[in-house]
Amino acid sequence: MTRPATITHAPATGRTTILSGALVALFLANLLNFFDRAIPSVVAEPIKTEFALSDLQLGLVTSAFTVVYAIAGLPLGRLADRGNRPGIIGVGLLVWSGLTAATGAAGNYVLFILARLGVGVGEAAFTPAANSMIGDLYPADRRSRAVGIFMLGLPVGLMLAYFTVGRIAETFDSWRAPFFFAAVPGVVLALVMLRMRDPERGAAEQVSTTDSGPVPNPIRHLLSIPTLRWLILAGLTFNFAAYAVNSFTVPLLMRQYELKLTSAAVLTGVIVGLTGLFGLLLGARYADRASATSPRARLTIGVVTTAAAAPLTVFALMQNGGSVAAFTALFAFGWLLAYGFYISVYPAIHDVVVPRLRATATALFFAAMYLLGGFAGPVVVGGLSDFFAERAAESAGVQDVTAFAGDGLNSAMYLVPLMLALTAVFIHLAARRVGADSARMHASLTE
């Protein structure tokens, strides 16, 4: 087995750039990760029409992906704690890129779902290994900025998807075309990752990995950390909101505001993508400064931003087909603040978990986020959308619910601000314990 490279870090007070070749590669992989995920959401209405789907079935397209992503993430996270992380990421990229192309070739709804399940397996190999690498590349007082740059892949990937996928689909007169285009860069980046060296585990804490033995019952050990338990609940509620927004904002704009596919996709890209550029870049710097004061201060940023995002989202939904400009502005500002979740919660996992368990901790965190939150968001909102539309049609004495599909979806989306408010509560509860848990983790490294 190849001996891992030794990583030397500049002092936290130095002026060296935080960018590195490894971080840029991880950012690009994360960009492709979220670009590929967003494609079905952008072309949701054409898919719904071709396969004659309900909103519940449409929500299952995303939810089926998240179930496999969550379940596969746990064993792949354990593998990342013991194996070569760039190699694991490279293989994952090859798998999800190939199956993204297969999604575009699916001839029916069942084959489409099966292809998305395979994409979920490939992408599950990525996030635990990538987050673990970042924890070993950067010390605690620089991690929010490193995580912020890495997580820029989320808004940039979504923004590129929402800005381009609709145009590609309309240009080729097929919702399938974007899936084929998306597969090519993934294969190229996989070859880059397969040639990358793996950083030494524990390097950022200046701890020799040869002194770190296996932890018995790692899942039980991780769940014994109070901060991590609250962060898992925060991730669950936040991902419920995020996946409902990503899955149904384009259909909502098309139905309720009568926009065409490309226009609806571009506005969604502004709401969930462009805002993230500012939210992550600005928020990460403040979060790192806050972490120098105390671990709790960084999480407090997440409490404030997610709590403020909830009422702004309510005000956006209250437009209910009125001003599309007001809807976009309010929702975008709310989602800009919601990005505070990432730069406060993700680094906090590294603050309380020892280096040799960070990939497993990330996998556990993401399992809850996606299996319970990411799965439930599109399914519950989609099911409620169908319910509200059918009830409105019955009240009007008509059988065709098409005319009420926009109102039904708008009503169902009120679950989003509720989940954001719950996220703020859970982050607050995590902040109350993070100081003690962080001290306990650092003490264990010196034993």
Short mmCIF file of C-alpha atoms in Angstrom, two decimals:
data_model
loop_
_atom_site.label_atom_id
_atom_site.label_comp_id
_atom_site.label_asym_id
_atom_site.label_seq_id
_atom_site.Cartn_x
_atom_site.Cartn_y
_atom_site.Cartn_z
CA MET A 1 0.00 0.00 0.00
CA THR A 2 1.35 3.45 -0.90
CA ARG A 3 2.49 5.51 2.06
CA PRO A 4 0.25 8.62 2.33
CA ALA A 5 1.80 11.99 1.62
CA THR A 6 2.68 14.22 4.55
CA ILE A 7 0.85 17.54 4.47
CA THR A 8 2.50 20.65 5.87
CA HIS A 9 0.19 23.53 6.74
CA ALA A 10 1.04 27.21 6.86
CA PRO A 11 0.23 28.85 10.18
CA ALA A 12 -3.35 29.96 10.53
CA THR A 13 -2.24 33.56 10.65
CA GLY A 14 -0.25 33.30 7.43
CA ARG A 15 -1.21 34.94 4.18
CA THR A 16 -0.96 31.84 2.03
CA THR A 17 -3.91 31.20 -0.22
CA ILE A 18 -6.44 28.66 0.92
CA LEU A 19 -6.77 27.28 -2.60
CA SER A 20 -4.93 24.08 -3.52
CA GLY A 21 -5.07 21.69 -6.42
CA ALA A 22 -6.91 19.15 -4.29
CA LEU A 23 -9.55 21.64 -3.14
CA VAL A 24 -10.13 22.89 -6.71
CA ALA A 25 -10.60 19.30 -7.92
CA LEU A 26 -13.03 18.56 -5.08
CA PHE A 27 -14.95 21.76 -5.87
CA LEU A 28 -15.27 20.74 -9.54
CA ALA A 29 -16.44 17.25 -8.57
CA ASN A 30 -19.02 18.78 -6.23
CA LEU A 31 -20.15 21.10 -9.03
CA LEU A 32 -20.76 18.10 -11.32
CA ASN A 33 -22.41 16.30 -8.41
CA PHE A 34 -25.10 18.95 -8.05
CA PHE A 35 -25.35 19.70 -11.77
CA ASP A 36 -26.25 16.05 -12.44
CA ARG A 37 -28.71 15.98 -9.53
CA ALA A 38 -30.52 19.09 -10.75
CA ILE A 39 -31.21 17.93 -14.31
CA PRO A 40 -34.42 15.97 -13.51
CA SER A 41 -35.78 18.94 -11.56
CA VAL A 42 -35.22 21.34 -14.47
CA VAL A 43 -36.96 19.09 -17.01
CA ALA A 44 -39.57 17.85 -14.52
CA GLU A 45 -42.58 19.11 -16.47
CA PRO A 46 -41.58 17.45 -19.81
CA ILE A 47 -40.83 14.20 -17.94
CA LYS A 48 -44.19 14.40 -16.17
CA THR A 49 -45.95 14.89 -19.50
CA GLU A 50 -44.14 12.09 -21.36
CA PHE A 51 -44.57 9.48 -18.61
CA ALA A 52 -48.01 10.78 -17.44
CA LEU A 53 -46.92 11.23 -13.81
CA SER A 54 -48.54 12.73 -10.73
CA ASP A 55 -46.62 15.17 -8.52
CA LEU A 56 -46.08 12.33 -6.06
CA GLN A 57 -44.45 10.21 -8.77
CA LEU A 58 -42.45 13.23 -9.87
CA GLY A 59 -41.19 13.67 -6.32
CA LEU A 60 -40.18 10.00 -6.22
CA VAL A 61 -37.68 10.66 -9.02
CA THR A 62 -35.59 12.67 -6.56
CA SER A 63 -36.50 10.62 -3.52
CA ALA A 64 -35.46 7.29 -5.04
CA PHE A 65 -32.03 8.78 -5.67
CA THR A 66 -31.70 10.01 -2.09
CA VAL A 67 -32.61 6.64 -0.53
CA VAL A 68 -29.81 4.80 -2.31
CA TYR A 69 -27.45 7.74 -1.78
CA ALA A 70 -28.06 7.61 1.96
CA ILE A 71 -27.85 3.84 2.37
CA ALA A 72 -24.76 3.39 0.17
CA GLY A 73 -23.03 6.30 1.91
CA LEU A 74 -22.52 4.44 5.20
CA PRO A 75 -20.38 1.53 3.94
CA LEU A 76 -18.64 3.84 1.47
CA GLY A 77 -17.91 6.25 4.32
CA ARG A 78 -16.29 3.45 6.33
CA LEU A 79 -14.30 2.54 3.22
CA ALA A 80 -13.13 6.17 2.90
CA ASP A 81 -11.85 6.11 6.50
CA ARG A 82 -9.57 3.21 5.61
CA GLY A 83 -8.91 3.38 1.85
CA ASN A 84 -7.51 5.79 -0.73
CA ARG A 85 -10.00 8.66 -0.84
CA PRO A 86 -9.13 10.18 -4.25
CA GLY A 87 -9.38 6.71 -5.78
CA ILE A 88 -12.81 6.16 -4.22
CA ILE A 89 -13.97 9.54 -5.55
CA GLY A 90 -12.61 8.78 -9.03
CA VAL A 91 -14.47 5.47 -9.28
CA GLY A 92 -17.62 7.14 -7.99
CA LEU A 93 -17.35 9.81 -10.68
CA LEU A 94 -17.09 7.16 -13.40
CA VAL A 95 -20.16 5.34 -12.07
CA TRP A 96 -22.42 8.34 -11.67
CA SER A 97 -21.39 9.90 -15.00
CA GLY A 98 -22.10 6.70 -16.93
CA LEU A 99 -25.48 6.25 -15.28
CA THR A 100 -26.38 9.90 -15.84
CA ALA A 101 -26.09 9.14 -19.56
CA ALA A 102 -28.17 5.98 -19.01
CA THR A 103 -30.88 8.14 -17.41
CA GLY A 104 -31.25 10.05 -20.68
CA ALA A 105 -31.70 6.77 -22.56
CA ALA A 106 -34.45 5.45 -20.24
CA GLY A 107 -37.54 4.44 -22.21
CA ASN A 108 -40.04 4.45 -19.35
CA TYR A 109 -40.55 5.66 -15.79
CA VAL A 110 -39.25 2.47 -14.14
CA LEU A 111 -35.99 2.47 -16.11
CA PHE A 112 -35.60 6.17 -15.37
CA ILE A 113 -35.90 5.52 -11.62
CA LEU A 114 -33.46 2.59 -11.78
CA ALA A 115 -30.86 4.71 -13.55
CA ARG A 116 -31.20 7.42 -10.89
CA LEU A 117 -30.68 4.76 -8.20
CA GLY A 118 -27.36 3.91 -9.82
CA VAL A 119 -26.37 7.57 -9.94
CA GLY A 120 -27.06 7.70 -6.20
CA VAL A 121 -24.58 4.88 -5.54
CA GLY A 122 -21.85 6.65 -7.51
CA GLU A 123 -22.38 10.00 -5.80
CA ALA A 124 -22.51 8.37 -2.36
CA ALA A 125 -18.82 7.53 -2.75
CA PHE A 126 -17.94 11.20 -3.10
CA THR A 127 -19.13 13.34 -0.19
CA PRO A 128 -17.79 11.39 2.83
CA ALA A 129 -14.36 11.00 1.22
CA ALA A 130 -14.24 14.65 0.11
CA ASN A 131 -15.23 16.07 3.50
CA SER A 132 -12.73 13.80 5.23
CA MET A 133 -9.96 15.03 2.92
CA ILE A 134 -10.79 18.67 3.66
CA GLY A 135 -10.63 17.96 7.39
CA ASP A 136 -7.08 16.67 6.91
CA LEU A 137 -5.99 19.48 4.58
CA TYR A 138 -7.07 22.47 6.70
CA PRO A 139 -6.94 23.31 10.43
CA ALA A 140 -10.07 24.28 12.34
CA ASP A 141 -9.70 28.05 11.89
CA ARG A 142 -9.59 27.71 8.09
CA ARG A 143 -12.13 24.96 7.56
CA SER A 144 -15.19 27.14 7.05
CA ARG A 145 -13.46 28.87 4.15
CA ALA A 146 -12.26 25.54 2.73
CA VAL A 147 -15.71 24.01 3.16
CA GLY A 148 -17.24 27.19 1.74
CA ILE A 149 -15.13 26.89 -1.43
CA PHE A 150 -15.93 23.18 -1.69
CA MET A 151 -19.64 23.83 -1.14
CA LEU A 152 -19.61 26.50 -3.85
CA GLY A 153 -19.99 23.49 -6.09
CA LEU A 154 -23.59 23.30 -4.86
CA PRO A 155 -24.83 26.74 -5.98
CA VAL A 156 -22.56 26.89 -9.03
CA GLY A 157 -23.64 23.41 -10.12
CA LEU A 158 -27.30 24.25 -9.57
CA MET A 159 -26.91 27.63 -11.28
CA LEU A 160 -25.25 26.10 -14.34
CA ALA A 161 -27.93 23.42 -14.48
CA TYR A 162 -30.84 25.84 -14.19
CA PHE A 163 -29.24 28.30 -16.64
CA THR A 164 -28.31 25.75 -19.31
CA VAL A 165 -30.36 22.56 -19.06
CA GLY A 166 -33.63 24.17 -20.14
CA ARG A 167 -31.90 25.77 -23.12
CA ILE A 168 -30.26 22.48 -24.11
CA ALA A 169 -33.58 20.64 -23.85
CA GLU A 170 -35.37 23.23 -25.97
CA THR A 171 -32.54 23.41 -28.53
CA PHE A 172 -32.57 19.65 -29.10
CA ASP A 173 -36.34 19.41 -28.51
CA SER A 174 -35.73 16.66 -25.98
CA TRP A 175 -35.47 16.50 -22.20
CA ARG A 176 -32.98 13.64 -22.65
CA ALA A 177 -30.17 15.67 -24.27
CA PRO A 178 -28.85 17.33 -21.06
CA PHE A 179 -28.18 13.95 -19.45
CA PHE A 180 -25.83 12.99 -22.29
CA PHE A 181 -23.99 16.32 -22.15
CA ALA A 182 -23.48 16.02 -18.38
CA ALA A 183 -21.70 12.65 -18.55
CA VAL A 184 -18.59 13.79 -20.44
CA PRO A 185 -16.87 16.13 -17.92
CA GLY A 186 -17.40 13.61 -15.14
CA VAL A 187 -15.29 11.01 -16.92
CA VAL A 188 -12.49 13.54 -17.49
CA LEU A 189 -12.44 14.65 -13.84
CA ALA A 190 -12.47 11.00 -12.68
CA LEU A 191 -9.14 10.47 -14.43
CA VAL A 192 -7.71 13.48 -12.56
CA MET A 193 -8.91 12.20 -9.19
CA LEU A 194 -7.47 8.73 -9.78
CA ARG A 195 -3.99 10.30 -10.09
CA MET A 196 -4.24 12.42 -6.92
CA ARG A 197 -2.39 11.58 -3.68
CA ASP A 198 -4.33 11.08 -0.46
CA PRO A 199 -3.49 13.51 2.41
CA GLU A 200 -2.32 12.09 5.72
CA ARG A 201 -5.15 11.51 8.19
CA GLY A 202 -5.00 13.82 11.17
CA ALA A 203 -2.42 16.12 9.57
CA ALA A 204 -4.37 19.29 10.34
CA GLU A 205 -4.39 18.39 14.05
CA GLN A 206 -0.70 17.48 13.90
CA VAL A 207 -1.57 13.96 15.05
CA SER A 208 0.24 10.91 13.76
CA THR A 209 -2.21 8.52 12.15
CA THR A 210 -0.07 5.53 13.13
CA ASP A 211 -1.10 6.08 16.75
CA SER A 212 -4.81 6.07 15.92
CA GLY A 213 -6.27 2.59 16.14
CA PRO A 214 -9.71 1.42 15.05
CA VAL A 215 -12.70 2.54 17.09
CA PRO A 216 -15.03 -0.29 18.15
CA ASN A 217 -18.70 0.28 17.30
CA PRO A 218 -18.00 3.54 15.38
CA ILE A 219 -21.67 4.37 14.72
CA ARG A 220 -22.55 3.99 18.41
CA HIS A 221 -19.53 6.10 19.32
CA LEU A 222 -20.57 8.87 16.92
CA LEU A 223 -24.16 8.88 18.11
CA SER A 224 -22.90 9.29 21.68
CA ILE A 225 -21.73 12.82 20.75
CA PRO A 226 -24.61 15.17 21.66
CA THR A 227 -23.56 17.88 19.20
CA LEU A 228 -23.54 15.43 16.31
CA ARG A 229 -27.01 14.15 17.20
CA TRP A 230 -28.45 17.68 17.03
CA LEU A 231 -26.56 18.40 13.81
CA ILE A 232 -28.05 15.26 12.25
CA LEU A 233 -31.56 16.48 13.11
CA ALA A 234 -30.71 19.90 11.68
CA GLY A 235 -29.48 18.25 8.49
CA LEU A 236 -32.68 16.23 8.23
CA THR A 237 -34.99 19.23 8.40
CA PHE A 238 -32.77 21.42 6.21
CA ASN A 239 -32.50 18.81 3.46
CA PHE A 240 -36.28 18.34 3.56
CA ALA A 241 -36.61 22.02 2.70
CA ALA A 242 -33.73 22.10 0.20
CA TYR A 243 -34.88 19.10 -1.82
CA ALA A 244 -38.48 20.30 -1.91
CA VAL A 245 -37.24 23.66 -3.24
CA ASN A 246 -34.88 22.09 -5.80
CA SER A 247 -37.54 19.64 -7.00
CA PHE A 248 -40.55 21.92 -7.33
CA THR A 249 -39.50 25.55 -7.86
CA VAL A 250 -39.36 25.22 -11.66
CA PRO A 251 -42.81 23.53 -11.83
CA LEU A 252 -44.21 26.15 -9.43
CA LEU A 253 -43.00 29.03 -11.61
CA MET A 254 -44.36 27.36 -14.74
CA ARG A 255 -47.77 26.62 -13.26
CA GLN A 256 -48.43 29.50 -10.91
CA TYR A 257 -46.66 32.28 -12.81
CA GLU A 258 -47.16 30.85 -16.34
CA LEU A 259 -43.47 30.98 -17.32
CA LYS A 260 -41.87 28.87 -20.04
CA LEU A 261 -39.32 26.20 -19.13
CA THR A 262 -36.17 28.22 -19.83
CA SER A 263 -37.41 31.33 -17.98
CA ALA A 264 -38.58 29.31 -14.99
CA ALA A 265 -35.27 27.44 -14.86
CA VAL A 266 -33.20 30.65 -15.02
CA LEU A 267 -35.15 32.27 -12.17
CA THR A 268 -34.75 29.10 -10.12
CA GLY A 269 -31.03 29.28 -10.83
CA VAL A 270 -31.01 32.78 -9.36
CA ILE A 271 -32.97 31.64 -6.29
CA VAL A 272 -31.01 28.51 -5.38
CA GLY A 273 -27.73 29.01 -7.25
CA LEU A 274 -26.60 32.60 -7.65
CA THR A 275 -27.47 33.40 -4.04
CA GLY A 276 -25.19 30.62 -2.84
CA LEU A 277 -22.14 32.33 -4.34
CA PHE A 278 -22.62 35.25 -1.97
CA GLY A 279 -23.94 33.22 0.95
CA LEU A 280 -21.00 30.83 1.01
CA LEU A 281 -18.17 33.22 0.15
CA LEU A 282 -19.20 35.94 2.59
CA GLY A 283 -20.54 33.65 5.28
CA ALA A 284 -17.51 31.36 5.37
CA ARG A 285 -15.11 34.19 6.22
CA TYR A 286 -17.32 35.36 9.09
CA ALA A 287 -17.74 31.78 10.29
CA ASP A 288 -13.97 31.24 10.49
CA ARG A 289 -13.55 34.49 12.41
CA ALA A 290 -16.31 33.39 14.75
CA SER A 291 -14.64 30.01 15.30
CA ALA A 292 -11.57 31.81 16.67
CA THR A 293 -13.82 33.06 19.48
CA SER A 294 -15.45 29.73 20.26
CA PRO A 295 -16.87 26.68 18.44
CA ARG A 296 -20.32 27.84 19.49
CA ALA A 297 -19.97 31.19 17.69
CA ARG A 298 -19.74 29.51 14.28
CA LEU A 299 -22.95 27.56 14.84
CA THR A 300 -24.70 30.70 16.06
CA ILE A 301 -24.33 32.10 12.54
CA GLY A 302 -26.30 29.10 11.26
CA VAL A 303 -29.00 29.67 13.85
CA VAL A 304 -29.50 33.31 12.85
CA THR A 305 -29.41 32.79 9.09
CA THR A 306 -31.75 29.80 8.90
CA ALA A 307 -34.18 31.43 11.33
CA ALA A 308 -34.27 34.58 9.19
CA ALA A 309 -34.73 32.57 5.99
CA ALA A 310 -38.03 31.08 7.18
CA PRO A 311 -40.25 34.24 7.18
CA LEU A 312 -38.74 35.46 3.89
CA THR A 313 -39.78 32.19 2.28
CA VAL A 314 -43.29 32.62 3.71
CA PHE A 315 -43.56 36.10 2.20
CA ALA A 316 -42.42 34.72 -1.17
CA LEU A 317 -45.08 32.00 -1.19
CA MET A 318 -47.72 34.55 -0.20
CA GLN A 319 -47.34 36.08 -3.69
CA ASN A 320 -49.29 33.02 -4.88
CA GLY A 321 -49.13 33.78 -8.59
CA GLY A 322 -48.95 37.56 -8.22
CA SER A 323 -45.66 39.35 -8.75
CA VAL A 324 -42.98 36.99 -10.04
CA ALA A 325 -40.35 39.66 -9.31
CA ALA A 326 -41.38 39.85 -5.65
CA PHE A 327 -41.49 36.06 -5.40
CA THR A 328 -37.99 35.75 -6.86
CA ALA A 329 -36.48 38.54 -4.73
CA LEU A 330 -37.93 37.31 -1.44
CA PHE A 331 -37.19 33.66 -2.07
CA ALA A 332 -33.65 34.44 -3.27
CA PHE A 333 -32.83 36.56 -0.23
CA GLY A 334 -34.21 33.86 2.05
CA TRP A 335 -32.18 31.16 0.32
CA LEU A 336 -29.03 33.30 0.43
CA LEU A 337 -29.36 33.32 4.21
CA ALA A 338 -30.17 29.60 4.26
CA TYR A 339 -26.72 28.85 2.86
CA GLY A 340 -25.40 29.76 6.31
CA PHE A 341 -26.32 26.20 7.21
CA TYR A 342 -23.43 24.76 5.21
CA ILE A 343 -20.60 26.95 6.47
CA SER A 344 -21.65 26.53 10.09
CA VAL A 345 -22.83 22.92 10.36
CA TYR A 346 -20.37 21.08 8.09
CA PRO A 347 -17.20 22.40 9.82
CA ALA A 348 -18.78 21.69 13.22
CA ILE A 349 -18.68 17.96 12.43
CA HIS A 350 -14.89 18.18 12.22
CA ASP A 351 -14.84 20.15 15.48
CA VAL A 352 -16.30 17.24 17.47
CA VAL A 353 -15.20 14.07 15.60
CA VAL A 354 -11.69 12.58 15.62
CA PRO A 355 -9.94 12.49 12.19
CA ARG A 356 -10.09 8.72 11.73
CA LEU A 357 -13.90 8.76 11.96
CA ARG A 358 -14.73 11.88 9.96
CA ALA A 359 -15.70 10.13 6.73
CA THR A 360 -17.96 7.79 8.70
CA ALA A 361 -19.44 10.75 10.61
CA THR A 362 -20.11 12.57 7.34
CA ALA A 363 -21.72 9.44 5.87
CA LEU A 364 -23.92 9.07 8.96
CA PHE A 365 -24.87 12.74 8.79
CA PHE A 366 -25.71 12.47 5.10
CA ALA A 367 -27.61 9.21 5.60
CA ALA A 368 -30.04 11.03 7.89
CA MET A 369 -30.08 14.13 5.69
CA TYR A 370 -31.00 12.19 2.58
CA LEU A 371 -32.81 9.09 3.78
CA LEU A 372 -35.17 11.04 6.03
CA GLY A 373 -34.91 14.64 4.81
CA GLY A 374 -34.00 14.46 1.13
CA PHE A 375 -36.37 11.55 0.53
CA ALA A 376 -39.29 13.00 2.47
CA GLY A 377 -39.14 16.55 1.10
CA PRO A 378 -40.09 15.85 -2.55
CA VAL A 379 -42.46 12.99 -1.67
CA VAL A 380 -44.38 14.81 1.06
CA VAL A 381 -44.58 18.10 -0.84
CA GLY A 382 -45.54 16.27 -4.04
CA GLY A 383 -48.23 14.25 -2.24
CA LEU A 384 -49.63 17.33 -0.53
CA SER A 385 -49.62 19.18 -3.84
CA ASP A 386 -51.79 16.46 -5.39
CA PHE A 387 -54.06 16.50 -2.32
CA PHE A 388 -54.57 20.27 -2.29
CA ALA A 389 -55.16 20.38 -6.05
CA GLU A 390 -57.75 17.58 -5.87
CA ARG A 391 -59.51 19.23 -2.93
CA ALA A 392 -59.65 22.55 -4.80
CA ALA A 393 -61.07 20.81 -7.87
CA GLU A 394 -63.73 19.10 -5.76
CA SER A 395 -64.70 22.40 -4.18
CA ALA A 396 -65.08 23.90 -7.65
CA GLY A 397 -67.13 20.92 -8.80
CA VAL A 398 -64.76 19.87 -11.61
CA GLN A 399 -62.87 16.65 -12.25
CA ASP A 400 -59.84 18.04 -14.06
CA VAL A 401 -57.28 19.10 -11.44
CA THR A 402 -54.86 20.63 -13.97
CA ALA A 403 -56.15 24.15 -13.43
CA PHE A 404 -55.48 23.83 -9.68
CA ALA A 405 -52.02 22.25 -9.90
CA GLY A 406 -50.28 25.58 -9.25
CA ASP A 407 -52.37 26.45 -6.20
CA GLY A 408 -51.90 22.95 -4.81
CA LEU A 409 -48.13 23.10 -5.16
CA ASN A 410 -47.92 26.62 -3.71
CA SER A 411 -49.84 25.48 -0.62
CA ALA A 412 -47.67 22.40 -0.17
CA MET A 413 -44.48 24.47 -0.33
CA TYR A 414 -45.32 26.15 3.00
CA LEU A 415 -43.62 23.15 4.58
CA VAL A 416 -40.30 24.69 3.47
CA PRO A 417 -40.26 27.63 5.92
CA LEU A 418 -41.51 25.35 8.71
CA MET A 419 -38.51 23.06 8.17
CA LEU A 420 -36.12 26.02 8.07
CA ALA A 421 -37.43 27.20 11.44
CA LEU A 422 -36.92 23.70 12.91
CA THR A 423 -33.39 23.67 11.48
CA ALA A 424 -32.58 26.84 13.42
CA VAL A 425 -33.86 25.23 16.63
CA PHE A 426 -31.71 22.12 16.17
CA ILE A 427 -28.56 24.12 15.34
CA HIS A 428 -29.16 26.17 18.49
CA LEU A 429 -29.33 22.98 20.56
CA ALA A 430 -26.10 21.75 18.93
CA ALA A 431 -24.40 25.07 19.72
CA ARG A 432 -25.13 24.57 23.42
CA ARG A 433 -23.05 21.34 23.44
CA VAL A 434 -20.34 21.94 20.83
CA GLY A 435 -17.82 23.55 23.22
CA ALA A 436 -17.70 20.58 25.57
CA ASP A 437 -17.72 18.03 22.74
CA SER A 438 -14.93 19.85 20.89
CA ALA A 439 -12.76 19.94 24.04
CA ARG A 440 -13.40 16.22 24.59
CA MET A 441 -12.37 15.41 21.01
CA HIS A 442 -9.09 17.36 21.25
CA ALA A 443 -8.32 15.80 24.63
CA SER A 444 -8.70 12.33 23.12
CA LEU A 445 -6.06 13.17 20.46
CA THR A 446 -3.42 13.78 23.11
CA GLU A 447 -4.09 10.65 25.14
#
